[in-house]
Amino acid sequence: MPELIPITETIGTEVRGIDVTGRISDHDFERIYRAWIDTTILLIRGQKMTPAQQVEFTRRFGEALTYTRSQFNADDHPEILVLSNLTRDGKPIGSAYSGRVWHSDGAYLTDPPTGSMLYAREIPPVGGDTWYGNMYAAYDALPVRVKDRIADLKVVISRVQSRPYNYPDRPPPTAREREEWVDVAHPIVKVHDVSGRKALYVGGNVPWRIQGMDEDESRPLITFLQEFATMPRFTYRHRWQVGDIVLWDNRSAMHMATYYDDVNHRRLMHRTTLAAAR
């Protein structure tokens, strides 16, 4: 029977005693699935799986989605996004870096993906860690007066506005991108569709706008919520080992990648994405 171990007091569950490529009974999987929903991230160490096996394991949790950077999809498995600094025939096989600010995947979409699974195939000797934050816990810890203030507010997520904050080394959005990257609004307080619990949904370091609120009032409120949500008591820094799998719930967790030396050290990670949980 799998052993479920809390990672910290406020976030995550490590699953021990399973081989994700073998048979996992429905009863055991239900315990694992429930731990994911309740604690926002799962960690499973020491795994060896092929791309096909990763897609199959992902589908136990829901529908696998291909939604971003198709040029970096794994060969024969478009459900897998390759995150890597490696090259083939002089061309990158994946994205060397991304997500180095706090965020929820796909927040700029009307229907963001519900989850993401990252599998470590090669890791650098130092760096390349990933931070995770529990947005259930962050919401629960807010003062009542703040909860009342934000209860019915929506945050406007602008992919155009986020570019210079998230990727200052990249060129500004093109005219076509500005046209395609339409702003979307999401509730600041999201109600999880499975657990029914409330979670903060404010993302990153970008001073997003609050719908219907003046900038002078909106900016400090969003900044406060973002800084509050990423306080140490709500977060966990994962130091990767080869064979690690981490699955996070985008409805109740944020995450952030950290720097590694992508010139001198190799890194190869495979990510799958859940369009909808089962």
Short mmCIF file of C-alpha atoms in Angstrom, two decimals, residues 18-270:
data_model
loop_
_atom_site.label_atom_id
_atom_site.label_comp_id
_atom_site.label_asym_id
_atom_site.label_seq_id
_atom_site.Cartn_x
_atom_site.Cartn_y
_atom_site.Cartn_z
CA ILE A 18 4.72 2.77 -5.74
CA ASP A 19 5.96 2.23 -9.27
CA VAL A 20 3.93 4.52 -11.52
CA THR A 21 4.54 2.22 -14.52
CA GLY A 22 3.07 -0.76 -12.69
CA ARG A 23 -0.41 -1.56 -11.50
CA ILE A 24 -1.91 0.85 -8.99
CA SER A 25 -5.26 -0.36 -7.68
CA ASP A 26 -8.27 1.91 -7.89
CA HIS A 27 -8.36 2.08 -4.09
CA ASP A 28 -4.72 3.11 -3.81
CA PHE A 29 -5.03 5.58 -6.66
CA GLU A 30 -8.05 7.18 -5.02
CA ARG A 31 -5.98 7.85 -1.89
CA ILE A 32 -3.23 9.39 -4.01
CA TYR A 33 -5.69 11.49 -5.99
CA ARG A 34 -7.36 12.74 -2.82
CA ALA A 35 -3.99 13.73 -1.35
CA TRP A 36 -3.26 15.75 -4.49
CA ILE A 37 -6.57 17.59 -4.25
CA ASP A 38 -6.18 18.23 -0.51
CA THR A 39 -2.50 19.26 -0.35
CA THR A 40 -2.01 20.82 -3.84
CA ILE A 41 1.15 18.94 -4.92
CA LEU A 42 2.32 15.32 -5.09
CA LEU A 43 5.94 14.16 -5.06
CA ILE A 44 6.94 10.68 -6.23
CA ARG A 45 10.67 9.90 -6.25
CA GLY A 46 12.83 7.27 -7.93
CA GLN A 47 10.66 6.64 -10.97
CA LYS A 48 11.67 5.43 -14.43
CA MET A 49 9.12 6.02 -17.14
CA THR A 50 9.07 6.44 -20.89
CA PRO A 51 7.24 9.35 -22.52
CA ALA A 52 4.36 7.01 -23.34
CA GLN A 53 4.19 5.88 -19.71
CA GLN A 54 4.19 9.47 -18.50
CA VAL A 55 1.23 10.29 -20.74
CA GLU A 56 -0.57 7.16 -19.52
CA PHE A 57 0.06 8.02 -15.85
CA THR A 58 -1.06 11.61 -16.43
CA ARG A 59 -4.35 10.35 -17.86
CA ARG A 60 -5.17 8.61 -14.59
CA PHE A 61 -5.67 12.13 -13.19
CA GLY A 62 -7.63 13.51 -16.15
CA GLU A 63 -7.46 14.59 -19.77
CA ALA A 64 -3.95 15.27 -21.11
CA LEU A 65 -3.67 18.59 -22.91
CA THR A 66 -1.33 20.04 -25.54
CA TYR A 67 -1.59 23.79 -25.25
CA THR A 68 1.69 25.66 -25.53
CA ARG A 69 4.97 25.88 -27.48
CA SER A 70 4.32 23.04 -29.93
CA GLN A 71 7.85 23.40 -31.31
CA PHE A 72 9.09 21.87 -28.06
CA ASN A 73 6.76 18.87 -27.96
CA ALA A 74 8.46 15.50 -27.46
CA ASP A 75 8.88 13.34 -30.55
CA ASP A 76 5.78 11.17 -31.12
CA HIS A 77 4.20 12.50 -27.90
CA PRO A 78 2.73 15.98 -28.40
CA GLU A 79 1.24 15.83 -24.89
CA ILE A 80 4.78 16.26 -23.49
CA LEU A 81 6.42 19.68 -23.35
CA VAL A 82 10.21 19.43 -23.21
CA LEU A 83 11.96 21.81 -20.81
CA SER A 84 15.67 21.60 -21.59
CA ASN A 85 18.82 23.43 -22.64
CA LEU A 86 19.93 20.52 -24.86
CA THR A 87 20.19 20.84 -28.64
CA ARG A 88 19.85 18.54 -31.62
CA ASP A 89 21.42 19.42 -34.95
CA GLY A 90 22.19 22.85 -33.55
CA LYS A 91 18.58 23.55 -32.55
CA PRO A 92 17.09 23.54 -29.04
CA ILE A 93 14.93 20.52 -28.26
CA GLY A 94 13.04 22.37 -25.55
CA SER A 95 12.58 25.58 -23.62
CA ALA A 96 15.78 26.29 -21.69
CA TYR A 97 13.97 28.30 -19.05
CA SER A 98 10.51 29.56 -18.22
CA GLY A 99 8.33 30.49 -15.30
CA ARG A 100 10.92 32.22 -13.11
CA VAL A 101 8.23 34.24 -11.37
CA TRP A 102 5.35 33.01 -9.25
CA HIS A 103 2.46 31.94 -11.48
CA SER A 104 -0.31 29.47 -12.19
CA ASP A 105 0.01 27.76 -15.57
CA GLY A 106 -2.28 29.13 -18.25
CA ALA A 107 -3.69 31.95 -16.10
CA TYR A 108 -4.02 34.00 -19.30
CA LEU A 109 -6.53 31.47 -20.70
CA THR A 110 -10.29 31.58 -20.17
CA ASP A 111 -10.13 27.97 -18.98
CA PRO A 112 -6.67 27.39 -17.45
CA PRO A 113 -5.34 23.82 -17.23
CA THR A 114 -6.17 22.15 -13.95
CA GLY A 115 -2.82 20.48 -13.32
CA SER A 116 0.76 19.99 -14.48
CA MET A 117 3.13 17.04 -14.05
CA LEU A 118 6.91 17.49 -14.28
CA TYR A 119 9.33 14.55 -14.57
CA ALA A 120 13.08 14.97 -14.03
CA ARG A 121 15.20 13.06 -16.57
CA GLU A 122 18.48 15.03 -16.25
CA ILE A 123 19.23 17.72 -13.69
CA PRO A 124 22.11 20.16 -13.11
CA PRO A 125 24.32 19.67 -10.05
CA VAL A 126 23.02 22.90 -8.54
CA GLY A 127 20.06 25.20 -9.27
CA GLY A 128 16.95 24.55 -11.28
CA ASP A 129 14.82 24.06 -8.15
CA THR A 130 11.09 24.76 -8.18
CA TRP A 131 9.13 26.65 -5.54
CA TYR A 132 5.50 25.73 -4.80
CA GLY A 133 2.92 27.65 -2.81
CA ASN A 134 -0.38 26.50 -1.30
CA MET A 135 -3.08 29.02 -2.20
CA TYR A 136 -5.68 27.28 -0.02
CA ALA A 137 -3.48 27.98 3.00
CA ALA A 138 -2.77 31.54 1.90
CA TYR A 139 -6.47 32.31 1.55
CA ASP A 140 -7.35 30.67 4.88
CA ALA A 141 -4.74 32.82 6.67
CA LEU A 142 -6.01 36.15 5.34
CA PRO A 143 -7.66 38.50 7.85
CA VAL A 144 -11.46 38.37 7.68
CA ARG A 145 -11.65 42.02 6.57
CA VAL A 146 -9.43 41.23 3.56
CA LYS A 147 -11.49 38.15 2.68
CA ASP A 148 -14.61 40.29 2.75
CA ARG A 149 -12.99 42.95 0.57
CA ILE A 150 -11.86 40.56 -2.17
CA ALA A 151 -14.81 38.13 -2.08
CA ASP A 152 -16.39 39.27 -5.35
CA LEU A 153 -13.44 40.88 -7.11
CA LYS A 154 -11.84 39.76 -10.35
CA VAL A 155 -8.23 40.17 -11.46
CA VAL A 156 -7.49 41.04 -15.08
CA ILE A 157 -4.64 38.88 -16.41
CA SER A 158 -2.80 40.50 -19.31
CA ARG A 159 -0.27 38.41 -21.19
CA VAL A 160 0.91 41.54 -22.99
CA GLN A 161 1.46 43.39 -19.71
CA SER A 162 3.30 40.44 -18.18
CA ARG A 163 5.95 40.09 -20.92
CA PRO A 164 8.42 42.75 -19.68
CA TYR A 165 8.06 41.54 -16.08
CA ASN A 166 8.41 37.84 -16.76
CA TYR A 167 10.84 37.91 -19.68
CA PRO A 168 12.77 41.21 -19.68
CA ASP A 169 15.35 39.72 -22.07
CA ARG A 170 12.77 38.93 -24.74
CA PRO A 171 11.46 41.40 -27.34
CA PRO A 172 8.16 43.15 -26.66
CA PRO A 173 5.00 41.52 -28.01
CA THR A 174 4.45 41.86 -31.74
CA ALA A 175 1.37 43.50 -33.20
CA ARG A 176 -0.04 40.06 -33.93
CA GLU A 177 0.62 38.85 -30.40
CA ARG A 178 -1.03 41.95 -28.95
CA GLU A 179 -4.09 41.17 -31.05
CA GLU A 180 -4.17 37.49 -30.12
CA TRP A 181 -3.31 37.84 -26.43
CA VAL A 182 -6.67 39.03 -25.16
CA ASP A 183 -6.96 40.00 -21.48
CA VAL A 184 -8.98 37.63 -19.31
CA ALA A 185 -10.56 38.14 -15.89
CA HIS A 186 -10.60 35.53 -13.12
CA PRO A 187 -12.01 35.65 -9.58
CA ILE A 188 -9.34 36.56 -7.04
CA VAL A 189 -10.93 33.93 -4.82
CA LYS A 190 -11.33 30.70 -6.75
CA VAL A 191 -13.58 27.93 -5.48
CA HIS A 192 -12.00 24.58 -6.29
CA ASP A 193 -14.38 22.52 -8.42
CA VAL A 194 -13.54 19.26 -6.62
CA SER A 195 -12.76 20.18 -3.02
CA GLY A 196 -15.06 23.20 -2.79
CA ARG A 197 -12.32 25.06 -0.88
CA LYS A 198 -11.36 28.67 -1.58
CA ALA A 199 -7.92 29.61 -2.89
CA LEU A 200 -6.18 32.84 -3.82
CA TYR A 201 -5.63 33.38 -7.54
CA VAL A 202 -3.42 36.43 -8.00
CA GLY A 203 -0.23 35.14 -9.64
CA GLY A 204 3.28 36.39 -10.12
CA ASN A 205 4.98 39.70 -9.62
CA VAL A 206 2.98 41.63 -12.23
CA PRO A 207 0.81 44.42 -10.79
CA TRP A 208 -2.38 43.11 -12.34
CA ARG A 209 -5.50 45.27 -12.53
CA ILE A 210 -8.60 44.55 -10.50
CA GLN A 211 -11.68 44.80 -12.64
CA GLY A 212 -13.65 48.00 -12.00
CA MET A 213 -11.12 49.44 -9.54
CA ASP A 214 -8.92 52.53 -9.89
CA GLU A 215 -5.22 51.86 -10.41
CA ASP A 216 -4.26 53.63 -7.18
CA GLU A 217 -6.45 51.25 -5.21
CA SER A 218 -5.90 48.16 -7.34
CA ARG A 219 -2.10 48.02 -7.46
CA PRO A 220 -1.37 48.00 -3.69
CA LEU A 221 -4.11 45.43 -3.05
CA ILE A 222 -2.81 43.02 -5.69
CA THR A 223 0.78 43.53 -4.52
CA PHE A 224 -0.22 42.79 -0.92
CA LEU A 225 -2.02 39.59 -1.92
CA GLN A 226 0.87 38.39 -4.08
CA GLU A 227 3.43 38.99 -1.33
CA PHE A 228 1.20 37.48 1.33
CA ALA A 229 0.57 34.34 -0.75
CA THR A 230 4.27 33.57 -1.12
CA MET A 231 5.34 33.94 2.49
CA PRO A 232 7.58 31.07 3.67
CA ARG A 233 4.87 29.37 5.72
CA PHE A 234 2.86 28.64 2.56
CA THR A 235 5.72 27.52 0.33
CA TYR A 236 8.08 24.61 -0.38
CA ARG A 237 11.29 24.59 -2.43
CA HIS A 238 11.76 21.33 -4.30
CA ARG A 239 15.34 20.29 -5.05
CA TRP A 240 15.09 17.89 -7.93
CA GLN A 241 16.57 14.41 -8.16
CA VAL A 242 16.61 12.32 -11.32
CA GLY A 243 13.42 10.25 -11.36
CA ASP A 244 11.31 12.76 -9.44
CA ILE A 245 7.72 13.37 -10.46
CA VAL A 246 5.88 16.41 -9.12
CA LEU A 247 2.21 16.96 -9.93
CA TRP A 248 0.69 20.28 -8.95
CA ASP A 249 -2.86 21.58 -8.97
CA ASN A 250 -3.10 24.90 -10.82
CA ARG A 251 -6.41 25.62 -9.11
CA SER A 252 -4.82 25.72 -5.66
CA ALA A 253 -1.07 26.15 -6.12
CA MET A 254 1.41 28.57 -7.62
CA HIS A 255 4.95 27.69 -8.59
CA MET A 256 8.20 29.34 -9.67
CA ALA A 257 11.32 28.00 -11.37
CA THR A 258 14.80 29.04 -10.23
CA TYR A 259 18.02 29.78 -12.12
CA TYR A 260 20.54 27.16 -13.21
CA ASP A 261 23.71 27.37 -15.31
CA ASP A 262 22.26 26.47 -18.71
CA VAL A 263 25.60 27.00 -20.45
CA ASN A 264 27.68 24.47 -18.53
CA HIS A 265 25.13 22.00 -17.15
CA ARG A 266 22.50 19.77 -18.75
CA ARG A 267 18.83 19.76 -17.81
CA LEU A 268 16.01 17.69 -19.28
CA MET A 269 12.49 17.74 -17.86
CA HIS A 270 9.25 16.43 -19.38
#
